Short mmCIF file of C-alpha atoms in Angstrom, two decimals:
data_model
loop_
_atom_site.label_atom_id
_atom_site.label_comp_id
_atom_site.label_asym_id
_atom_site.label_seq_id
_atom_site.Cartn_x
_atom_site.Cartn_y
_atom_site.Cartn_z
CA MET A 196 3.33 2.43 -42.81
CA ALA A 197 -0.55 0.20 -43.64
CA ILE A 198 0.11 -3.58 -43.06
CA THR A 199 -1.27 -6.05 -45.84
CA ARG A 200 0.06 -9.06 -45.03
CA PHE A 201 0.00 -10.78 -42.03
CA ASN A 202 1.93 -14.04 -42.95
CA ASP A 203 4.80 -13.41 -40.52
CA ILE A 204 3.10 -12.32 -38.23
CA THR A 205 2.96 -14.54 -34.43
CA ALA A 206 -0.32 -14.33 -32.67
CA LEU A 207 -1.47 -16.06 -29.47
CA ILE A 208 -5.09 -16.13 -27.88
CA ILE A 209 -5.76 -16.79 -24.23
CA ASP A 210 -9.62 -17.20 -23.53
CA ASP A 211 -11.39 -20.46 -21.39
CA SER A 212 -14.03 -20.15 -24.11
CA ASN A 213 -13.11 -23.27 -26.55
CA MET A 214 -16.15 -21.04 -28.83
CA VAL A 215 -13.68 -18.12 -28.83
CA LEU A 216 -10.74 -19.42 -29.28
CA ILE A 217 -11.86 -21.18 -32.16
CA SER A 218 -13.67 -18.11 -34.11
CA VAL A 219 -10.62 -16.09 -33.05
CA ARG A 220 -8.02 -18.04 -34.27
CA GLY A 221 -10.34 -18.63 -37.49
CA SER A 222 -10.55 -15.08 -38.32
CA LEU A 223 -6.91 -14.40 -37.95
CA LYS A 224 -6.49 -17.60 -40.46
CA GLU A 225 -9.05 -15.24 -42.46
CA MET A 226 -7.10 -12.32 -42.27
CA GLY A 227 -3.42 -14.24 -43.21
CA PHE A 228 -2.06 -15.46 -40.23
CA ILE A 229 0.13 -18.41 -40.77
CA GLU A 230 -2.07 -21.40 -38.89
CA SER A 231 1.52 -22.31 -37.39
CA ASN A 232 1.90 -18.65 -35.99
CA ILE A 233 -1.12 -18.90 -34.54
CA THR A 234 -1.19 -20.57 -30.92
CA HIS A 235 -3.70 -20.50 -28.30
CA THR A 236 -4.58 -21.54 -25.02
CA ALA A 237 -7.66 -21.84 -21.85
CA THR A 238 -5.70 -21.23 -19.25
CA ILE A 239 -3.59 -18.43 -17.19
CA SER A 240 -0.98 -20.57 -16.04
CA LYS A 241 0.29 -21.96 -19.42
CA ALA A 242 -0.37 -18.33 -21.02
CA LYS A 243 2.37 -17.64 -18.81
CA TYR A 244 4.39 -20.47 -19.64
CA LEU A 245 4.60 -19.58 -23.54
CA CYS A 246 5.32 -15.57 -22.66
CA ARG A 247 8.10 -17.05 -20.67
CA ARG A 248 9.49 -18.69 -23.66
CA HIS A 249 8.14 -17.04 -26.56
CA ILE A 250 7.80 -13.38 -27.73
CA TYR A 251 4.53 -12.80 -29.84
CA ASP A 252 3.73 -10.14 -32.62
CA ILE A 253 -0.02 -9.96 -30.99
CA VAL A 254 -1.30 -11.33 -27.73
CA LEU A 255 -5.43 -11.25 -28.09
CA CYS A 256 -6.60 -11.94 -24.09
CA ASP A 257 -9.28 -12.24 -22.37
CA TYR A 258 -10.63 -10.77 -18.69
CA ASN A 259 -12.13 -12.91 -17.32
CA PHE A 260 -11.32 -16.23 -16.62
CA GLY A 261 -13.00 -18.12 -13.65
CA GLU A 262 -11.52 -18.61 -10.44
CA GLY A 263 -7.70 -17.86 -10.70
CA LEU A 264 -6.01 -14.62 -12.18
CA ASN A 265 -7.96 -12.53 -14.35
CA GLY A 266 -6.23 -11.34 -17.86
CA ARG A 267 -5.38 -7.80 -15.92
CA GLN A 268 -3.59 -9.80 -13.36
CA PHE A 269 -2.00 -11.76 -16.26
CA ILE A 270 -1.02 -8.69 -18.24
CA ASP A 271 0.21 -7.02 -15.05
CA GLU A 272 2.67 -10.17 -14.08
CA ILE A 273 3.87 -11.12 -17.35
CA LYS A 274 5.02 -7.18 -17.36
CA HIS A 275 6.55 -7.19 -14.19
CA LEU A 276 8.66 -10.25 -15.04
CA LYS A 277 9.73 -8.27 -18.55
CA LYS A 278 7.84 -10.66 -20.68
CA PHE A 279 5.76 -8.49 -22.51
CA PRO A 280 8.92 -7.38 -24.95
CA PRO A 281 8.20 -3.50 -26.70
CA THR A 282 7.46 -5.14 -30.05
CA THR A 283 4.03 -7.33 -28.94
CA SER A 284 0.75 -5.86 -29.46
CA LEU A 285 -1.84 -6.19 -27.16
CA VAL A 286 -5.95 -6.48 -27.75
CA MET A 287 -7.80 -7.35 -24.84
CA LEU A 288 -11.38 -9.32 -25.16
CA THR A 289 -14.33 -8.94 -22.30
CA GLY A 290 -17.74 -9.95 -22.41
CA GLU A 291 -18.31 -8.45 -19.37
CA SER A 292 -20.01 -4.85 -19.99
CA ASN A 293 -19.75 -4.02 -16.18
CA ILE A 294 -18.08 -0.38 -16.68
CA ASN A 295 -16.24 -0.63 -13.44
CA VAL A 296 -14.48 -3.84 -15.55
CA VAL A 297 -13.96 -2.05 -18.79
CA ARG A 298 -12.40 1.29 -16.81
CA GLY A 299 -10.08 -1.51 -15.34
CA ILE A 300 -9.40 -2.72 -18.63
CA ALA A 301 -8.96 1.12 -20.43
CA GLU A 302 -6.49 1.58 -17.21
CA LEU A 303 -3.90 -1.68 -18.07
CA TYR A 304 -3.32 0.77 -21.71
CA PRO A 305 -3.93 -2.05 -24.28
CA ASP A 306 -3.50 -1.16 -27.69
CA GLU A 307 -7.24 -1.75 -27.98
CA TYR A 308 -9.91 -3.59 -26.14
CA LEU A 309 -13.01 -5.72 -27.92
CA LEU A 310 -16.14 -6.27 -26.62
CA LYS A 311 -17.51 -9.79 -26.93
CA PRO A 312 -18.97 -10.25 -29.38
CA PHE A 313 -17.72 -8.43 -31.88
CA THR A 314 -17.87 -9.34 -35.64
CA PHE A 315 -14.95 -10.15 -37.84
CA ASN A 316 -14.16 -7.02 -39.75
CA LEU A 317 -14.31 -4.70 -36.38
CA LEU A 318 -11.04 -7.72 -34.92
CA LYS A 319 -9.25 -7.23 -38.27
CA GLU A 320 -9.29 -3.34 -37.84
CA LYS A 321 -8.32 -3.50 -34.10
CA VAL A 322 -5.41 -6.36 -35.02
CA THR A 323 -4.08 -3.84 -38.04
CA ILE A 324 -3.98 -1.15 -36.32
CA ALA A 325 -2.36 -2.25 -32.93
CA ILE A 326 0.12 -4.16 -34.93
CA GLU A 327 0.71 -0.77 -37.23
CA ARG A 328 1.02 1.11 -34.51
CA ARG A 329 3.41 -1.03 -32.79
CA SER A 330 5.44 -1.19 -35.65
CA ALA A 331 5.78 2.65 -36.26
CA LEU A 332 6.92 3.23 -32.93
CA GLN A 333 8.77 0.56 -32.56
CA THR A 334 11.95 2.40 -31.62
CA VAL A 335 10.25 4.60 -28.89
CA TYR A 336 8.92 1.59 -27.07
CA GLN A 337 12.41 -0.14 -26.81
CA LEU A 338 13.13 2.56 -25.95
CA LEU A 339 11.09 3.43 -23.39
CA ASN A 340 11.23 -0.47 -22.39
CA LYS A 341 15.24 0.28 -21.38
CA ASN A 342 13.86 3.60 -19.43
CA ASP A 343 15.94 5.71 -21.69
CA ILE A 344 13.48 8.72 -21.55
CA GLU A 345 15.75 11.23 -22.91
CA LYS A 346 16.22 9.24 -26.33
CA ALA A 347 12.62 8.04 -26.46
CA LEU A 348 12.22 11.49 -25.98
CA ILE A 349 14.64 12.64 -29.15
CA GLU A 350 12.87 9.73 -31.13
CA CYS A 351 9.71 11.02 -30.60
CA GLU A 352 10.92 13.90 -32.40
CA ARG A 353 11.92 12.69 -35.50
CA LEU A 354 8.96 10.04 -35.59
CA LEU A 355 6.49 13.04 -35.65
CA PRO A 356 6.91 13.87 -39.00
CA GLN A 357 7.09 10.82 -40.65
CA GLN A 358 4.16 9.00 -38.76
CA PRO A 359 1.41 11.33 -39.42
CA LYS A 360 -1.03 8.97 -38.61
CA PHE A 361 0.11 7.75 -34.69
CA LYS A 362 0.71 11.83 -33.72
CA ASN A 363 -1.54 11.37 -30.85
CA LYS A 364 0.07 8.98 -29.56
CA LEU A 365 3.35 10.76 -30.54
CA ASN A 366 2.38 13.75 -28.53
CA LYS A 367 1.32 11.99 -25.38
CA PHE A 368 4.63 10.49 -25.14
CA LYS A 369 5.79 13.41 -25.96
CA GLY A 370 4.63 15.09 -23.05
CA GLU A 371 4.84 12.10 -20.50
CA PHE A 372 8.44 12.29 -21.33
CA LEU A 373 8.88 15.65 -20.69
CA LEU A 374 7.10 15.36 -17.30
CA HIS A 375 9.06 12.68 -16.07
CA LEU A 376 12.51 14.43 -17.04
CA ASN A 377 11.10 17.45 -14.50
CA ARG A 378 10.49 19.87 -17.73
CA GLY A 379 7.29 20.77 -16.77
CA LYS A 380 7.48 24.29 -18.98
CA GLU A 381 8.46 22.35 -21.74
CA ALA A 382 5.49 20.05 -21.20
CA GLU A 383 3.03 22.58 -21.03
CA LYS A 384 3.98 24.78 -23.89
CA LEU A 385 3.40 21.38 -25.95
CA TYR A 386 0.16 21.23 -24.21
CA ARG A 387 -0.96 24.77 -24.98
CA GLU A 388 -0.31 24.27 -27.98
CA LEU A 389 -1.74 20.98 -29.23
CA LEU A 390 -4.66 22.74 -27.26
CA ARG A 391 -5.06 25.24 -29.87
CA THR A 392 -6.24 22.33 -32.24
CA ASP A 393 -6.85 19.39 -30.13
CA ASN A 394 -9.53 19.70 -27.54
CA SER A 395 -9.32 16.51 -26.20
CA THR A 396 -9.31 15.50 -22.12
CA TRP A 397 -5.56 13.80 -22.61
CA CYS A 398 -4.80 17.09 -23.72
CA LYS A 399 -6.34 18.93 -20.46
CA VAL A 400 -5.34 16.53 -17.97
CA GLY A 401 -1.08 16.75 -19.31
CA LEU A 402 -1.71 20.52 -18.99
CA ALA A 403 -3.20 20.07 -15.45
CA ASN A 404 -0.26 18.11 -15.02
CA SER A 405 2.49 20.14 -16.61
CA LEU A 406 0.80 23.17 -14.22
CA ASN A 407 1.39 20.87 -11.27
CA ALA A 408 4.94 20.04 -11.88
CA ILE A 409 5.52 23.83 -12.29
CA GLY A 410 3.61 24.77 -8.69
CA GLU A 411 0.75 26.01 -10.67
CA TYR A 412 -1.44 23.95 -8.23
CA LYS A 413 -4.41 26.56 -8.25
CA ALA A 414 -4.63 26.52 -12.42
CA ALA A 415 -3.78 22.86 -12.19
CA SER A 416 -6.85 22.30 -9.60
CA ASP A 417 -9.51 24.62 -11.89
CA ILE A 418 -9.00 22.68 -15.30
CA PHE A 419 -9.22 18.98 -13.13
CA GLU A 420 -12.49 20.40 -11.50
CA LYS A 421 -13.61 21.48 -15.02
CA LEU A 422 -12.94 18.23 -15.98
CA LEU A 423 -14.93 16.78 -13.26
CA LYS A 424 -17.95 18.83 -13.43
CA THR A 425 -18.16 17.41 -17.51
CA ASN A 426 -17.61 13.79 -16.35
CA ASN A 427 -17.45 13.12 -12.50
CA LYS A 428 -16.47 9.68 -13.86
CA ASN A 429 -12.94 9.83 -15.33
CA VAL A 430 -10.64 7.60 -13.39
CA ASP A 431 -7.76 9.16 -14.94
CA VAL A 432 -8.96 12.73 -13.52
CA LEU A 433 -9.86 11.50 -10.04
CA HIS A 434 -6.38 9.83 -10.15
CA TYR A 435 -4.39 12.62 -11.26
CA LEU A 436 -6.36 14.57 -8.69
CA GLY A 437 -5.65 12.28 -5.81
CA GLN A 438 -1.74 12.71 -6.64
CA SER A 439 -1.69 16.68 -7.42
CA SER A 440 -3.17 16.37 -3.41
CA LEU A 441 -0.51 13.85 -2.62
CA THR A 442 2.08 16.24 -4.12
CA GLN A 443 1.47 19.10 -2.40
CA ASN A 444 0.85 17.23 1.01
CA ASN A 445 -3.16 17.11 1.47
CA ILE A 446 -3.47 13.72 2.44
CA PRO A 447 -7.50 14.13 3.12
CA LYS A 448 -7.78 15.14 -0.24
CA ALA A 449 -5.60 12.73 -1.96
CA ILE A 450 -7.52 9.64 -0.09
CA LYS A 451 -10.91 10.75 -1.01
CA TYR A 452 -9.78 11.63 -4.81
CA PHE A 453 -8.07 8.40 -4.58
CA LYS A 454 -10.98 6.36 -3.01
CA PHE A 455 -13.40 7.65 -5.76
CA ALA A 456 -11.04 6.71 -8.35
CA ALA A 457 -11.06 3.05 -6.72
CA ASP A 458 -14.82 3.16 -6.15
CA LEU A 459 -14.95 3.57 -9.91
CA SER A 460 -12.37 0.87 -10.99
CA PRO A 461 -11.65 -1.15 -8.03
CA THR A 462 -8.90 -3.71 -9.32
CA ASN A 463 -6.06 -1.06 -9.82
CA PRO A 464 -3.55 -3.00 -6.91
CA ASP A 465 -1.13 0.16 -7.09
CA ARG A 466 -4.14 2.42 -6.25
CA VAL A 467 -5.66 0.33 -3.11
CA LEU A 468 -1.92 0.38 -1.63
CA ILE A 469 -1.97 3.75 -2.05
CA ILE A 470 -5.23 4.06 -0.05
CA ALA A 471 -4.04 1.53 2.49
CA ASN A 472 -0.93 3.37 2.92
CA LEU A 473 -2.27 6.67 3.23
CA CYS A 474 -5.35 5.62 5.83
CA PHE A 475 -2.64 4.44 8.12
CA ALA A 476 -0.71 7.48 7.98
CA VAL A 477 -3.29 9.21 8.96
CA ASN A 478 -4.20 7.18 11.54
CA ASP A 479 -7.30 5.80 9.77
CA TYR A 480 -6.49 2.44 10.83
CA LYS A 481 -9.77 0.54 10.08
CA SER A 482 -10.09 1.54 6.77
CA SER A 483 -6.75 1.00 6.36
CA LEU A 484 -7.36 -2.57 7.09
CA ASN A 485 -9.91 -2.71 4.31
CA TYR A 486 -8.31 -1.53 2.19
CA TYR A 487 -4.84 -4.03 2.81
CA LEU A 488 -7.21 -6.51 3.00
CA ASN A 489 -8.56 -5.74 -0.88
CA TYR A 490 -4.80 -5.41 -1.51
CA ALA A 491 -4.19 -9.22 -0.82
CA GLU A 492 -7.01 -10.24 -2.64
CA LEU A 493 -6.03 -8.62 -5.55
CA SER A 494 -2.16 -10.20 -5.24
CA LYS A 495 -3.26 -13.71 -4.61
CA GLY A 496 -1.12 -15.86 -6.94
CA MET A 497 0.79 -13.01 -8.05
CA TYR A 498 4.30 -11.44 -7.65
CA ARG A 499 3.36 -8.60 -5.49
CA GLU A 500 2.02 -11.29 -3.20
CA ASN A 501 4.87 -11.72 -0.40
CA HIS A 502 5.14 -11.86 3.66
CA SER A 503 3.96 -8.08 3.81
CA THR A 504 0.85 -8.74 1.36
CA ILE A 505 -0.02 -11.35 3.74
CA LEU A 506 0.76 -9.96 6.72
CA ASN A 507 0.03 -6.03 6.82
CA PRO A 508 -3.84 -6.72 7.90
CA ALA A 509 -2.50 -8.65 10.62
CA ARG A 510 -0.23 -5.99 11.61
CA VAL A 511 -2.55 -3.43 11.33
CA MET A 512 -5.53 -5.30 13.23
CA GLY A 513 -2.55 -5.44 16.22
CA ILE A 514 -3.16 -1.52 16.06
CA ILE A 515 -6.67 -1.27 15.92
CA ALA A 516 -6.22 -3.96 19.13
CA SER A 517 -4.06 -2.22 21.33
CA TYR A 518 -7.13 0.77 20.84
CA SER A 519 -9.85 -1.55 21.64
CA GLU A 520 -11.10 -2.16 25.13
CA LYS A 521 -9.22 -5.47 26.57
CA ASN A 522 -11.30 -8.32 26.68
CA SER A 523 -14.21 -6.57 24.72
CA ALA A 524 -15.75 -8.15 21.71
CA GLU A 525 -13.99 -6.81 19.37
CA ASN A 526 -10.54 -7.11 20.86
CA ARG A 527 -11.68 -10.69 20.57
CA GLN A 528 -11.92 -10.88 17.60
CA LEU A 529 -9.15 -9.08 16.25
CA ILE A 530 -6.93 -11.12 17.79
CA SER A 531 -8.47 -14.33 16.52
CA ASN A 532 -8.28 -12.86 12.98
CA ILE A 533 -4.11 -12.10 13.94
CA LYS A 534 -3.73 -16.01 14.81
CA GLU A 535 -5.88 -17.15 11.82
CA ILE A 536 -4.04 -14.86 9.51
CA LEU A 537 -0.68 -15.73 11.23
CA LYS A 538 -1.86 -19.64 10.76
CA THR A 539 -1.94 -19.54 6.80
CA PHE A 540 1.04 -18.04 6.42
CA LEU A 541 3.10 -20.75 8.55
CA LEU A 542 1.63 -23.10 5.77
CA LEU A 543 3.28 -21.25 3.08
CA GLU A 544 5.94 -22.45 1.22
CA LYS A 545 8.55 -19.67 2.03
CA GLU A 546 11.95 -18.69 3.07
CA ALA A 547 13.14 -19.71 6.25
CA ASN A 548 13.76 -16.75 7.96
CA GLU A 549 10.34 -15.34 6.72
CA ASN A 550 9.16 -16.48 9.97
CA ILE A 551 10.90 -13.75 12.27
CA HIS A 552 7.85 -11.91 10.24
CA VAL A 553 5.08 -14.04 11.80
CA GLU A 554 7.60 -14.06 15.70
CA LEU A 555 7.01 -10.07 15.72
CA ILE A 556 3.54 -10.46 15.03
CA MET A 557 3.99 -12.80 17.75
CA VAL A 558 5.13 -10.23 20.28
CA LYS A 559 2.47 -7.86 19.24
CA LEU A 560 -0.18 -10.55 20.01
CA LEU A 561 1.64 -11.49 23.70
CA LEU A 562 1.72 -7.81 24.12
CA LEU A 563 -2.10 -7.53 23.89
CA GLU A 564 -2.66 -10.78 25.95
CA GLY A 565 -1.02 -9.12 28.83
CA ASP A 566 2.17 -11.62 28.79
CA ILE A 567 5.41 -8.68 28.94
CA ALA A 568 7.74 -11.26 29.58
CA GLN A 569 7.00 -13.78 26.99
CA ALA A 570 6.81 -10.79 24.48
CA LEU A 571 10.97 -9.13 25.44
CA ALA A 572 11.85 -12.78 25.26
CA LEU A 573 10.75 -13.59 22.08
CA LEU A 574 11.54 -10.03 20.81
CA LYS A 575 14.78 -10.51 22.10
CA GLY A 576 15.39 -13.61 19.99
CA THR A 577 13.99 -13.27 17.21
CA LEU A 578 16.11 -9.47 16.55
CA SER A 579 18.97 -11.79 16.95
CA LYS A 580 18.41 -13.97 13.85
CA PRO A 581 19.22 -13.17 10.26
CA HIS A 582 16.33 -11.27 8.49
CA ASP A 583 15.78 -9.19 5.63
CA ASP A 584 13.33 -6.22 5.63
CA ASP A 585 11.25 -4.73 2.95
CA PHE A 586 9.95 -1.41 3.79
CA TYR A 587 6.34 -2.64 5.49
CA SER A 588 8.15 -5.14 8.03
CA SER A 589 10.85 -2.33 8.85
CA PHE A 590 7.53 0.03 9.45
CA PHE A 591 5.64 -2.23 11.73
CA LYS A 592 8.71 -3.19 13.42
CA ALA A 593 9.07 0.39 14.62
CA GLU A 594 5.95 0.75 15.76
CA LEU A 595 6.24 -2.20 17.73
CA PHE A 596 9.60 -0.57 19.10
CA ALA A 597 8.02 2.11 19.91
CA GLU A 598 4.78 0.98 21.62
CA LEU A 599 8.06 -0.79 24.03
CA ASP A 600 9.30 2.98 24.43
CA LEU A 601 12.60 1.03 22.61
CA SER A 602 13.64 5.36 20.92
CA LYS A 603 16.90 4.40 19.53
CA GLU A 604 15.44 1.28 17.80
CA SER A 605 12.59 2.65 16.66
CA ASN A 606 14.54 5.45 15.15
CA GLU A 607 16.74 3.24 13.65
CA ALA A 608 13.69 1.51 11.67
CA ILE A 609 11.72 4.45 10.67
CA GLU A 610 15.02 5.34 9.12
CA ARG A 611 15.84 2.08 7.53
CA CYS A 612 12.34 2.54 6.03
CA LYS A 613 13.28 6.10 3.69
CA THR A 614 16.42 3.80 2.46
CA LEU A 615 14.06 0.74 1.53
CA CYS A 616 11.45 2.80 -0.23
CA ALA A 617 14.29 3.45 -2.91
CA ASP A 618 12.62 -0.62 -4.00
CA THR A 619 9.63 0.31 -4.99
CA GLN A 620 8.98 0.62 -8.21
CA ASN A 621 5.18 2.84 -8.43
CA LYS A 622 6.37 6.29 -7.81
CA LEU A 623 2.65 7.36 -5.96
CA VAL A 624 3.37 3.98 -3.77
CA LEU A 625 7.32 5.30 -3.13
CA GLN A 626 5.30 8.61 -2.13
CA SER A 627 2.54 7.24 0.01
CA GLN A 628 5.16 5.18 1.93
CA ILE A 629 7.41 8.39 2.42
CA VAL A 630 4.31 9.80 4.04
CA MET A 631 3.60 7.05 5.81
CA ALA A 632 7.42 7.38 7.73
CA SER A 633 7.08 10.56 7.89
CA ASN A 634 3.69 10.93 10.03
CA PHE A 635 5.17 7.69 12.12
CA GLN A 636 7.65 10.48 13.35
CA LYS A 637 5.68 13.21 13.32
CA LYS A 638 3.00 11.35 15.38
CA ILE A 639 5.70 9.55 17.65
CA LYS A 640 7.09 13.37 18.60
CA LYS A 641 3.69 14.45 18.73
CA ARG A 642 3.17 11.67 21.54
CA ASN A 643 6.70 12.48 23.21
CA ILE A 644 5.63 15.85 23.87
CA LYS A 645 2.65 14.57 25.56
CA VAL A 646 3.95 12.40 27.74
CA GLN A 647 6.94 14.66 29.14
CA LYS A 648 3.74 17.25 29.47
CA SER A 649 2.12 14.74 31.28
CA PHE A 650 4.50 13.97 33.44
CA GLU A 651 5.39 16.81 34.51
CA ASP A 652 2.11 17.73 35.45
CA GLY A 653 2.17 15.01 37.86
CA LEU A 654 5.48 15.61 39.75
CA ALA A 655 3.43 18.88 39.54
CA PHE A 656 0.33 17.78 41.17
CA GLU A 657 3.08 15.42 43.70
CA LYS A 658 4.40 18.39 44.57
CA GLN A 659 1.21 19.75 45.95
CA GLN A 660 0.22 16.70 47.69
CA ASP A 661 -2.61 15.95 45.08
CA TRP A 662 -2.17 12.25 45.06
CA GLN A 663 -5.63 11.63 42.99
CA ASN A 664 -4.39 14.15 39.87
CA ALA A 665 -0.88 13.36 40.23
CA ILE A 666 -2.24 9.87 39.65
CA LYS A 667 -4.23 10.57 36.78
CA CYS A 668 -1.61 12.47 35.00
CA TYR A 669 0.39 9.41 35.57
CA GLU A 670 -2.10 7.01 34.08
CA PHE A 671 -2.37 9.24 30.88
CA THR A 672 1.32 9.39 30.65
CA LEU A 673 0.71 5.33 30.58
CA ARG A 674 -2.06 5.48 27.96
CA LEU A 675 0.10 7.43 25.56
CA SER A 676 3.09 5.13 26.34
CA PRO A 677 2.93 2.11 28.16
CA TYR A 678 5.56 0.53 29.11
CA LEU A 679 7.61 3.46 30.59
CA GLY A 680 8.99 1.76 34.09
CA VAL A 681 9.83 5.54 35.57
CA VAL A 682 6.26 6.32 35.75
CA SER A 683 4.86 3.22 37.08
CA PHE A 684 7.62 3.06 39.96
CA LYS A 685 5.65 6.74 40.43
CA ILE A 686 2.14 5.14 40.44
CA LEU A 687 3.00 2.09 43.08
CA THR A 688 4.48 4.97 45.11
CA ILE A 689 1.63 6.76 45.44
CA LEU A 690 0.02 4.14 46.47
CA SER A 691 2.09 2.87 48.96
CA HIS A 692 0.70 5.87 50.96
CA ALA A 693 -2.20 7.55 49.21
CA TRP A 694 -5.57 5.61 48.48
CA PRO A 695 -7.57 7.51 45.42
CA THR A 696 -11.36 7.93 46.70
CA THR A 697 -12.19 7.95 43.15
CA ARG A 698 -11.46 4.15 42.76
CA ASN A 699 -12.42 1.12 44.26
CA ARG A 700 -10.08 -2.15 45.30
CA LYS A 701 -10.38 -3.87 42.32
CA GLN A 702 -9.22 -1.33 40.24
CA ILE A 703 -6.65 0.00 42.28
CA CYS A 704 -5.39 -3.86 42.39
CA GLU A 705 -5.59 -3.72 38.67
CA LEU A 706 -3.59 -0.98 38.21
CA ALA A 707 -0.72 -2.19 40.81
CA LYS A 708 -0.52 -5.24 38.96
CA SER A 709 0.09 -3.43 35.36
CA CYS A 710 3.00 -1.10 37.01
CA ASP A 711 4.45 -4.18 38.99
CA LYS A 712 4.59 -6.12 35.92
CA THR A 713 6.10 -2.94 33.51
CA ILE A 714 9.14 -2.80 36.21
CA ILE A 715 10.03 -6.38 36.54
CA ASN A 716 10.00 -6.80 32.55
CA PHE A 717 11.32 -3.42 31.42
CA TRP A 718 13.96 -3.04 34.93
CA SER A 719 17.09 -4.45 35.73
CA SER A 720 17.46 -6.27 38.49
CA ASP A 721 19.89 -3.49 39.55
CA GLN A 722 17.69 -1.11 38.68
CA ARG A 723 14.87 -2.35 41.16
CA ASN A 724 17.60 -2.74 43.81
CA LYS A 725 18.79 0.68 43.96
CA ALA A 726 15.26 2.17 43.48
CA ASN A 727 14.43 -0.40 47.22
CA TYR A 728 11.71 -1.59 45.09
CA SER A 729 10.85 -4.87 46.86
CA PRO A 730 9.99 -2.99 50.03
CA LEU A 731 7.89 -0.58 47.82
CA LYS A 732 6.01 -2.99 46.50
CA GLU A 733 4.80 -4.26 50.27
CA LYS A 734 3.81 -1.23 51.23
CA VAL A 735 1.75 -1.31 48.56
CA TRP A 736 0.14 -4.65 48.92
CA LEU A 737 -0.07 -3.95 52.23
CA GLN A 738 -1.94 -0.31 51.22
CA ILE A 739 -4.74 -2.74 49.09
CA LYS A 740 -5.01 -5.67 52.22
CA LEU A 741 -6.12 -2.86 54.64
CA LYS A 742 -8.57 -1.60 52.12
CA GLU A 743 -10.25 -5.08 51.87
CA VAL A 744 -10.31 -5.23 55.88
CA ASP A 745 -11.66 -1.91 55.76
CA ASP A 746 -14.32 -2.67 53.34
CA ASN A 747 -14.95 -5.94 54.91
CA ALA A 748 -15.56 -4.29 58.63
#
């Protein structure tokens, strides 16, 4: 039913321009809104306060507010807090014609949006249609808000003959609901029927998603590829191609498409987080770091900003530093950056037990700086404290345990990750987390196979009394798993009676110190006594001193 009267409709206008506030307020009054039913504010903080306490029939929100949250982040925040009821229409306003901004607004799926400056007639048209649509489909939105998709689908069927004006929106809903309910065949049938009379992109995208859902990946990909040839900057198509690739476990391809979409619409935080997770899963740690930093920036001041949002970049920096040359400029810069992030985090207001996440990163820092004893002492103390994990804190704990060759603890942490995935609301973020956990387990399994192989090769070379190659194999083993006491013991045993001719005294001295540090910190005194470690250590240092004498002779 067309709306002819606005006298009982409430409106909230959010814009930091006083001129726009006055203009829009005046236009709404001219349309028939009662002045007492119109509220306006120039700040996001006041808008959040108002939306927490009042329900509005329509919200008209600007995009750009200078510093702080923008309109997109505000809407994201309010929807997350469930303070945006299904009866409320959203009209986004923007003075930015930047296509990336427009794409970002479109991904919010507002009821309508307006590019400033706009005429009275255009504003009236957009406000009217937004309110009419919400009013006509109110029962569907209410069921959707309750996540009762089955009943929402039935309601769409009921409304289709009654609301011909909004048949496209109802059919869009219907297709999405069928896919959500894993009724891919029915969704395919619906979209094929729609395409007989409507050649719209959304129908083709819907058909492709339906084909994906029933495992017809090639047919779905062909549709998406044709759509891209028509418009290679269609964010929805690129995003769905990423989703399709992820479903087929083609992670590099998923990353490629998600990155293309993110380049075109860079303010979608969920997609940025998905890319960060997937890049990490394929060991592209530097790209992962950039996207985690981007996600942290997009999350500032929002519900998304938690300890993992802030600390994930530091966690990834620690892993990158592990692969960088010790004491190199890159290594020192990474360690410095980690410390800055920790310092910033400690200054924030937070729960007392959140400091534990900082302590675990400090363990990694101490390992990077070579202070194994203090790292292990801090780790032991930290793990004895009660604390809450989310997916990321548990995941990076598994990484730390794996580095320390604590297999049992690492396995427990990664299994805990799988449970914590369920807390994730966004389906694709959830999938990316599952890929992270799965690829981590594969990576550790491959590493353990390589460790076993190189260790066995070292034993074989020892039997042949080929000390040079035996040490090479054992050193390679330690590069894969740096804190294996048995391997360090093997190296020191060789050094106690044989001198590698390809190494100078300084190199051997550093190797011996590193192995000694591992044994002292990872073996108990009983283990060292049973292995007669003290006499062995004396022999190694005697060899090194004799070499020094020879070199000075």
